[in-house]
Amino acid sequence: MPATFIQDGDTVDHIPSTDLPSGAVVVLGLMIGIAHRPIPANALGSLAIEGIWDLPISPTLVFPAWSPVWWNPASGELTNDPALVPGCVRAGLLVRAVVGNEPTARVLINR
């Protein structure tokens, strides 16, 4: 049977069990997805699995550009050391350095 094209792959369908606000980060196995817009509980919506996003980060951290970062679902922030926090999932690569006292980091997700 030949392959059948379904969609481009920059988003995936998702039905959350609870309401998701716009910008919510969802762990999808070994990667993350981000809600483009609010998705009501038990309703079909879509999550971005590509793109560059600003994600929350502890303002005490400093990271060089193009370093890998992980999403900590417990704190809702990025970390650079997943070994310190069980349950972290690779979020992607920083596209610019984080120099401290910044509430977000710019991330090319799932890379």
CSV table of N, CA and C in Angstrom, one decimal:
chain,number,residue,atom,x,y,z
A,1,MET,N,0.9,-1.2,0.0
A,1,MET,CA,0.0,0.0,0.0
A,1,MET,C,0.9,1.2,0.0
A,2,PRO,N,0.6,2.2,-0.9
A,2,PRO,CA,1.5,3.4,-0.9
A,2,PRO,C,1.2,4.3,0.3
A,3,ALA,N,2.1,5.2,0.6
A,3,ALA,CA,1.9,6.2,1.7
A,3,ALA,C,0.9,7.2,1.3
A,4,THR,N,0.1,7.7,2.2
A,4,THR,CA,-0.9,8.7,2.0
A,4,THR,C,-0.6,10.0,2.8
A,5,PHE,N,-0.4,11.1,2.1
A,5,PHE,CA,-0.1,12.4,2.8
A,5,PHE,C,-1.3,12.8,3.6
A,6,ILE,N,-1.1,13.3,4.9
A,6,ILE,CA,-2.1,13.7,5.8
A,6,ILE,C,-2.0,15.2,6.0
A,7,GLN,N,-0.9,15.7,6.5
A,7,GLN,CA,-0.7,17.1,6.7
A,7,GLN,C,0.8,17.5,6.8
A,8,ASP,N,1.1,18.7,6.8
A,8,ASP,CA,2.5,19.2,6.8
A,8,ASP,C,3.4,18.7,8.0
A,9,GLY,N,2.8,18.6,9.1
A,9,GLY,CA,3.5,18.2,10.3
A,9,GLY,C,4.0,19.2,11.2
A,10,ASP,N,3.6,20.5,11.0
A,10,ASP,CA,4.0,21.5,12.0
A,10,ASP,C,3.1,21.6,13.1
A,11,THR,N,1.9,20.9,13.0
A,11,THR,CA,0.9,20.8,14.1
A,11,THR,C,0.4,19.4,14.2
A,12,VAL,N,-0.1,19.0,15.4
A,12,VAL,CA,-0.7,17.7,15.5
A,12,VAL,C,-2.0,17.9,16.2
A,13,ASP,N,-3.0,17.0,15.9
A,13,ASP,CA,-4.3,17.1,16.6
A,13,ASP,C,-4.1,16.7,18.0
A,14,HIS,N,-4.9,17.3,18.9
A,14,HIS,CA,-4.8,17.0,20.3
A,14,HIS,C,-6.2,17.2,21.0
A,15,ILE,N,-6.6,16.3,21.8
A,15,ILE,CA,-7.8,16.4,22.6
A,15,ILE,C,-7.4,16.4,24.1
A,16,PRO,N,-7.4,17.6,24.7
A,16,PRO,CA,-7.0,17.6,26.1
A,16,PRO,C,-8.1,17.2,27.1
A,17,SER,N,-7.7,16.7,28.2
A,17,SER,CA,-8.6,16.3,29.2
A,17,SER,C,-9.1,17.5,30.1
A,18,THR,N,-8.3,18.5,30.1
A,18,THR,CA,-8.7,19.8,30.8
A,18,THR,C,-8.5,20.9,29.8
A,19,ASP,N,-9.1,22.1,30.1
A,19,ASP,CA,-9.0,23.2,29.3
A,19,ASP,C,-7.5,23.6,29.1
A,20,LEU,N,-7.1,24.0,27.9
A,20,LEU,CA,-5.7,24.5,27.7
A,20,LEU,C,-5.8,25.9,27.2
A,21,PRO,N,-5.1,26.8,27.9
A,21,PRO,CA,-5.1,28.2,27.4
A,21,PRO,C,-4.1,28.3,26.3
A,22,SER,N,-4.2,29.4,25.5
A,22,SER,CA,-3.3,29.6,24.5
A,22,SER,C,-1.9,29.7,25.1
A,23,GLY,N,-0.9,29.1,24.4
A,23,GLY,CA,0.5,29.1,24.9
A,23,GLY,C,0.8,28.0,25.9
A,24,ALA,N,-0.2,27.1,26.2
A,24,ALA,CA,0.1,26.0,27.1
A,24,ALA,C,1.0,25.0,26.5
A,25,VAL,N,2.0,24.6,27.3
A,25,VAL,CA,3.0,23.6,26.8
A,25,VAL,C,2.5,22.2,27.3
A,26,VAL,N,2.5,21.3,26.3
A,26,VAL,CA,2.0,19.9,26.6
A,26,VAL,C,3.1,18.9,26.3
A,27,VAL,N,3.4,18.0,27.2
A,27,VAL,CA,4.4,17.0,27.0
A,27,VAL,C,3.7,15.9,26.1
A,28,LEU,N,4.4,15.6,25.0
A,28,LEU,CA,3.9,14.6,24.0
A,28,LEU,C,5.0,13.5,23.9
A,29,GLY,N,5.0,12.6,24.8
A,29,GLY,CA,6.0,11.6,24.8
A,29,GLY,C,7.4,12.2,25.1
A,30,LEU,N,8.3,12.2,24.1
A,30,LEU,CA,9.6,12.7,24.2
A,30,LEU,C,9.8,14.1,23.6
A,31,MET,N,8.7,14.8,23.4
A,31,MET,CA,8.7,16.2,22.8
A,31,MET,C,7.6,17.0,23.4
A,32,ILE,N,7.6,18.3,23.0
A,32,ILE,CA,6.5,19.1,23.5
A,32,ILE,C,5.6,19.6,22.4
A,33,GLY,N,4.4,20.0,22.7
A,33,GLY,CA,3.5,20.7,21.8
A,33,GLY,C,3.0,22.0,22.5
A,34,ILE,N,2.7,23.0,21.7
A,34,ILE,CA,2.2,24.3,22.3
A,34,ILE,C,0.9,24.6,21.7
A,35,ALA,N,-0.1,25.0,22.5
A,35,ALA,CA,-1.4,25.4,22.0
A,35,ALA,C,-1.3,26.7,21.3
A,36,HIS,N,-1.8,26.8,20.1
A,36,HIS,CA,-1.8,28.0,19.3
A,36,HIS,C,-2.9,29.0,19.9
A,37,ARG,N,-4.0,28.4,20.3
A,37,ARG,CA,-5.2,29.1,20.8
A,37,ARG,C,-5.8,28.2,21.9
A,38,PRO,N,-6.7,28.7,22.7
A,38,PRO,CA,-7.3,27.9,23.7
A,38,PRO,C,-8.0,26.7,23.1
A,39,ILE,N,-7.9,25.6,23.9
A,39,ILE,CA,-8.6,24.3,23.5
A,39,ILE,C,-9.4,23.9,24.7
A,40,PRO,N,-10.7,23.8,24.5
A,40,PRO,CA,-11.6,23.3,25.6
A,40,PRO,C,-11.3,21.9,25.9
A,41,ALA,N,-11.6,21.5,27.2
A,41,ALA,CA,-11.4,20.1,27.6
A,41,ALA,C,-12.3,19.2,26.6
A,42,ASN,N,-11.7,18.1,26.3
A,42,ASN,CA,-12.4,17.1,25.5
A,42,ASN,C,-12.9,17.5,24.1
A,43,ALA,N,-12.2,18.6,23.6
A,43,ALA,CA,-12.5,19.1,22.2
A,43,ALA,C,-11.2,19.0,21.4
A,44,LEU,N,-11.4,18.8,20.1
A,44,LEU,CA,-10.3,18.6,19.2
A,44,LEU,C,-9.7,20.0,18.9
A,45,GLY,N,-8.4,20.1,19.1
A,45,GLY,CA,-7.6,21.3,18.8
A,45,GLY,C,-6.3,20.9,18.2
A,46,SER,N,-5.3,21.8,18.1
A,46,SER,CA,-4.0,21.4,17.5
A,46,SER,C,-2.9,22.1,18.4
A,47,LEU,N,-1.8,21.4,18.4
A,47,LEU,CA,-0.6,21.8,19.1
A,47,LEU,C,0.5,22.0,18.0
A,48,ALA,N,1.3,23.1,18.2
A,48,ALA,CA,2.4,23.4,17.4
A,48,ALA,C,3.5,22.4,17.8
A,49,ILE,N,4.2,21.8,16.9
A,49,ILE,CA,5.4,21.0,17.3
A,49,ILE,C,6.6,21.5,16.5
A,50,GLU,N,6.5,22.6,15.9
A,50,GLU,CA,7.7,23.3,15.3
A,50,GLU,C,7.5,24.8,15.5
A,51,GLY,N,8.6,25.5,15.2
A,51,GLY,CA,8.6,26.9,15.3
A,51,GLY,C,9.5,27.5,16.4
A,52,ILE,N,9.6,28.8,16.5
A,52,ILE,CA,10.3,29.5,17.5
A,52,ILE,C,9.4,30.1,18.5
A,53,TRP,N,9.5,29.8,19.8
A,53,TRP,CA,8.6,30.3,20.8
A,53,TRP,C,9.4,30.8,22.0
A,54,ASP,N,8.8,31.8,22.7
A,54,ASP,CA,9.4,32.3,23.9
A,54,ASP,C,8.7,31.5,25.0
A,55,LEU,N,9.6,30.8,25.8
A,55,LEU,CA,9.1,29.9,26.9
A,55,LEU,C,9.6,30.4,28.2
A,56,PRO,N,8.9,30.2,29.3
A,56,PRO,CA,9.3,30.7,30.6
A,56,PRO,C,10.6,30.0,31.1
A,57,ILE,N,11.4,30.8,31.8
A,57,ILE,CA,12.6,30.3,32.3
A,57,ILE,C,12.9,31.0,33.7
A,58,SER,N,13.6,30.3,34.6
A,58,SER,CA,14.0,30.9,35.8
A,58,SER,C,14.9,32.1,35.5
A,59,PRO,N,14.6,33.3,36.1
A,59,PRO,CA,15.4,34.4,35.8
A,59,PRO,C,16.9,34.3,36.3
A,60,THR,N,17.2,33.3,37.1
A,60,THR,CA,18.5,33.2,37.6
A,60,THR,C,19.4,32.4,36.7
A,61,LEU,N,18.9,31.8,35.6
A,61,LEU,CA,19.7,31.0,34.8
A,61,LEU,C,20.3,31.7,33.6
A,62,VAL,N,21.5,31.2,33.2
A,62,VAL,CA,22.2,31.8,32.0
A,62,VAL,C,22.5,30.7,31.1
A,63,PHE,N,22.3,30.8,29.8
A,63,PHE,CA,22.5,29.8,28.8
A,63,PHE,C,23.1,30.4,27.6
A,64,PRO,N,24.1,29.8,26.9
A,64,PRO,CA,24.6,30.2,25.6
A,64,PRO,C,23.6,29.9,24.5
A,65,ALA,N,23.7,30.7,23.4
A,65,ALA,CA,22.8,30.4,22.3
A,65,ALA,C,23.2,29.1,21.7
A,66,TRP,N,22.2,28.4,21.1
A,66,TRP,CA,22.2,27.1,20.5
A,66,TRP,C,22.5,26.0,21.4
A,67,SER,N,22.3,26.2,22.7
A,67,SER,CA,22.4,25.1,23.7
A,67,SER,C,21.0,24.4,23.8
A,68,PRO,N,21.0,23.1,24.1
A,68,PRO,CA,19.7,22.4,24.3
A,68,PRO,C,19.1,22.8,25.6
A,69,VAL,N,17.8,22.8,25.7
A,69,VAL,CA,17.0,23.0,26.9
A,69,VAL,C,15.9,22.0,27.0
A,70,TRP,N,15.5,21.8,28.2
A,70,TRP,CA,14.4,20.8,28.5
A,70,TRP,C,13.3,21.5,29.2
A,71,TRP,N,12.1,21.0,29.0
A,71,TRP,CA,10.9,21.5,29.7
A,71,TRP,C,10.6,20.7,31.0
A,72,ASN,N,10.5,21.5,32.0
A,72,ASN,CA,10.1,20.9,33.3
A,72,ASN,C,8.6,21.1,33.5
A,73,PRO,N,7.8,20.0,33.3
A,73,PRO,CA,6.4,20.2,33.5
A,73,PRO,C,5.9,20.5,34.9
A,74,ALA,N,6.7,20.1,35.9
A,74,ALA,CA,6.4,20.4,37.3
A,74,ALA,C,6.4,21.9,37.6
A,75,SER,N,7.5,22.6,37.1
A,75,SER,CA,7.6,24.0,37.4
A,75,SER,C,7.1,24.9,36.2
A,76,GLY,N,6.9,24.3,35.1
A,76,GLY,CA,6.4,25.1,33.9
A,76,GLY,C,7.5,26.0,33.4
A,77,GLU,N,8.8,25.6,33.5
A,77,GLU,CA,9.9,26.4,33.1
A,77,GLU,C,11.0,25.5,32.4
A,78,LEU,N,11.8,26.2,31.6
A,78,LEU,CA,12.9,25.5,31.0
A,78,LEU,C,14.1,25.2,32.0
A,79,THR,N,14.9,24.2,31.7
A,79,THR,CA,16.1,23.9,32.5
A,79,THR,C,17.2,23.5,31.5
A,80,ASN,N,18.4,23.6,31.9
A,80,ASN,CA,19.5,23.1,31.1
A,80,ASN,C,20.1,21.8,31.6
A,81,ASP,N,19.6,21.3,32.7
A,81,ASP,CA,20.1,20.1,33.3
A,81,ASP,C,19.0,19.1,33.6
A,82,PRO,N,18.6,18.3,32.7
A,82,PRO,CA,17.4,17.4,33.0
A,82,PRO,C,17.7,16.4,34.0
A,83,ALA,N,18.9,16.1,34.3
A,83,ALA,CA,19.3,15.1,35.4
A,83,ALA,C,18.8,15.6,36.7
A,84,LEU,N,18.7,16.9,36.9
A,84,LEU,CA,18.4,17.4,38.2
A,84,LEU,C,16.9,17.3,38.5
A,85,VAL,N,16.1,17.2,37.4
A,85,VAL,CA,14.6,17.2,37.6
A,85,VAL,C,14.0,16.0,36.8
A,86,PRO,N,13.5,15.0,37.5
A,86,PRO,CA,12.9,13.9,36.8
A,86,PRO,C,11.7,14.4,36.0
A,87,GLY,N,11.4,13.7,34.9
A,87,GLY,CA,10.2,14.1,34.1
A,87,GLY,C,10.4,15.1,33.1
A,88,CYS,N,11.6,15.7,33.0
A,88,CYS,CA,11.9,16.7,32.0
A,88,CYS,C,11.9,16.1,30.6
A,89,VAL,N,11.5,16.9,29.6
A,89,VAL,CA,11.4,16.5,28.2
A,89,VAL,C,12.2,17.5,27.4
A,90,ARG,N,12.9,17.0,26.4
A,90,ARG,CA,13.7,17.9,25.5
A,90,ARG,C,12.7,18.9,24.9
A,91,ALA,N,13.0,20.2,25.0
A,91,ALA,CA,12.2,21.3,24.4
A,91,ALA,C,12.7,21.8,23.1
A,92,GLY,N,14.1,21.8,23.0
A,92,GLY,CA,14.6,22.3,21.7
A,92,GLY,C,16.0,23.0,22.0
A,93,LEU,N,16.3,24.0,21.1
A,93,LEU,CA,17.5,24.7,21.1
A,93,LEU,C,17.3,26.2,21.3
A,94,LEU,N,18.1,26.8,22.1
A,94,LEU,CA,18.0,28.3,22.2
A,94,LEU,C,18.4,29.0,20.9
A,95,VAL,N,17.7,29.9,20.5
A,95,VAL,CA,18.2,30.7,19.3
A,95,VAL,C,18.9,32.0,19.6
A,96,ARG,N,18.9,32.3,20.9
A,96,ARG,CA,19.7,33.4,21.4
A,96,ARG,C,20.1,33.1,22.8
A,97,ALA,N,21.2,33.7,23.3
A,97,ALA,CA,21.7,33.5,24.6
A,97,ALA,C,20.7,34.1,25.6
A,98,VAL,N,20.7,33.5,26.8
A,98,VAL,CA,19.9,34.0,28.0
A,98,VAL,C,21.0,34.5,28.9
A,99,VAL,N,20.9,35.7,29.3
A,99,VAL,CA,22.0,36.3,30.1
A,99,VAL,C,21.6,36.6,31.5
A,100,GLY,N,20.5,36.1,31.9
A,100,GLY,CA,20.0,36.2,33.3
A,100,GLY,C,19.0,37.4,33.4
A,101,ASN,N,18.2,37.3,34.5
A,101,ASN,CA,17.1,38.3,34.7
A,101,ASN,C,16.2,38.4,33.6
A,102,GLU,N,16.0,37.3,32.8
A,102,GLU,CA,15.0,37.3,31.7
A,102,GLU,C,13.9,36.3,32.1
A,103,PRO,N,12.6,36.6,31.8
A,103,PRO,CA,11.5,35.7,32.2
A,103,PRO,C,11.3,34.6,31.1
A,104,THR,N,11.8,34.8,29.9
A,104,THR,CA,11.6,33.8,28.9
A,104,THR,C,12.9,33.6,28.1
A,105,ALA,N,12.9,32.5,27.4
A,105,ALA,CA,14.0,32.1,26.5
A,105,ALA,C,13.4,31.8,25.1
A,106,ARG,N,14.1,32.2,24.1
A,106,ARG,CA,13.6,32.0,22.7
A,106,ARG,C,14.1,30.6,22.2
A,107,VAL,N,13.2,29.7,21.9
A,107,VAL,CA,13.5,28.3,21.7
A,107,VAL,C,13.0,27.8,20.3
A,108,LEU,N,13.8,27.2,19.6
A,108,LEU,CA,13.4,26.5,18.4
A,108,LEU,C,12.9,25.1,18.9
A,109,ILE,N,11.6,24.9,19.0
A,109,ILE,CA,11.2,23.7,19.7
A,109,ILE,C,11.4,22.4,18.9
A,110,ASN,N,11.6,21.4,19.7
A,110,ASN,CA,11.7,20.0,19.2
A,110,ASN,C,12.9,19.8,18.3
A,111,ARG,N,13.9,20.5,18.5
A,111,ARG,CA,15.2,20.3,17.7
A,111,ARG,C,16.3,19.9,18.6
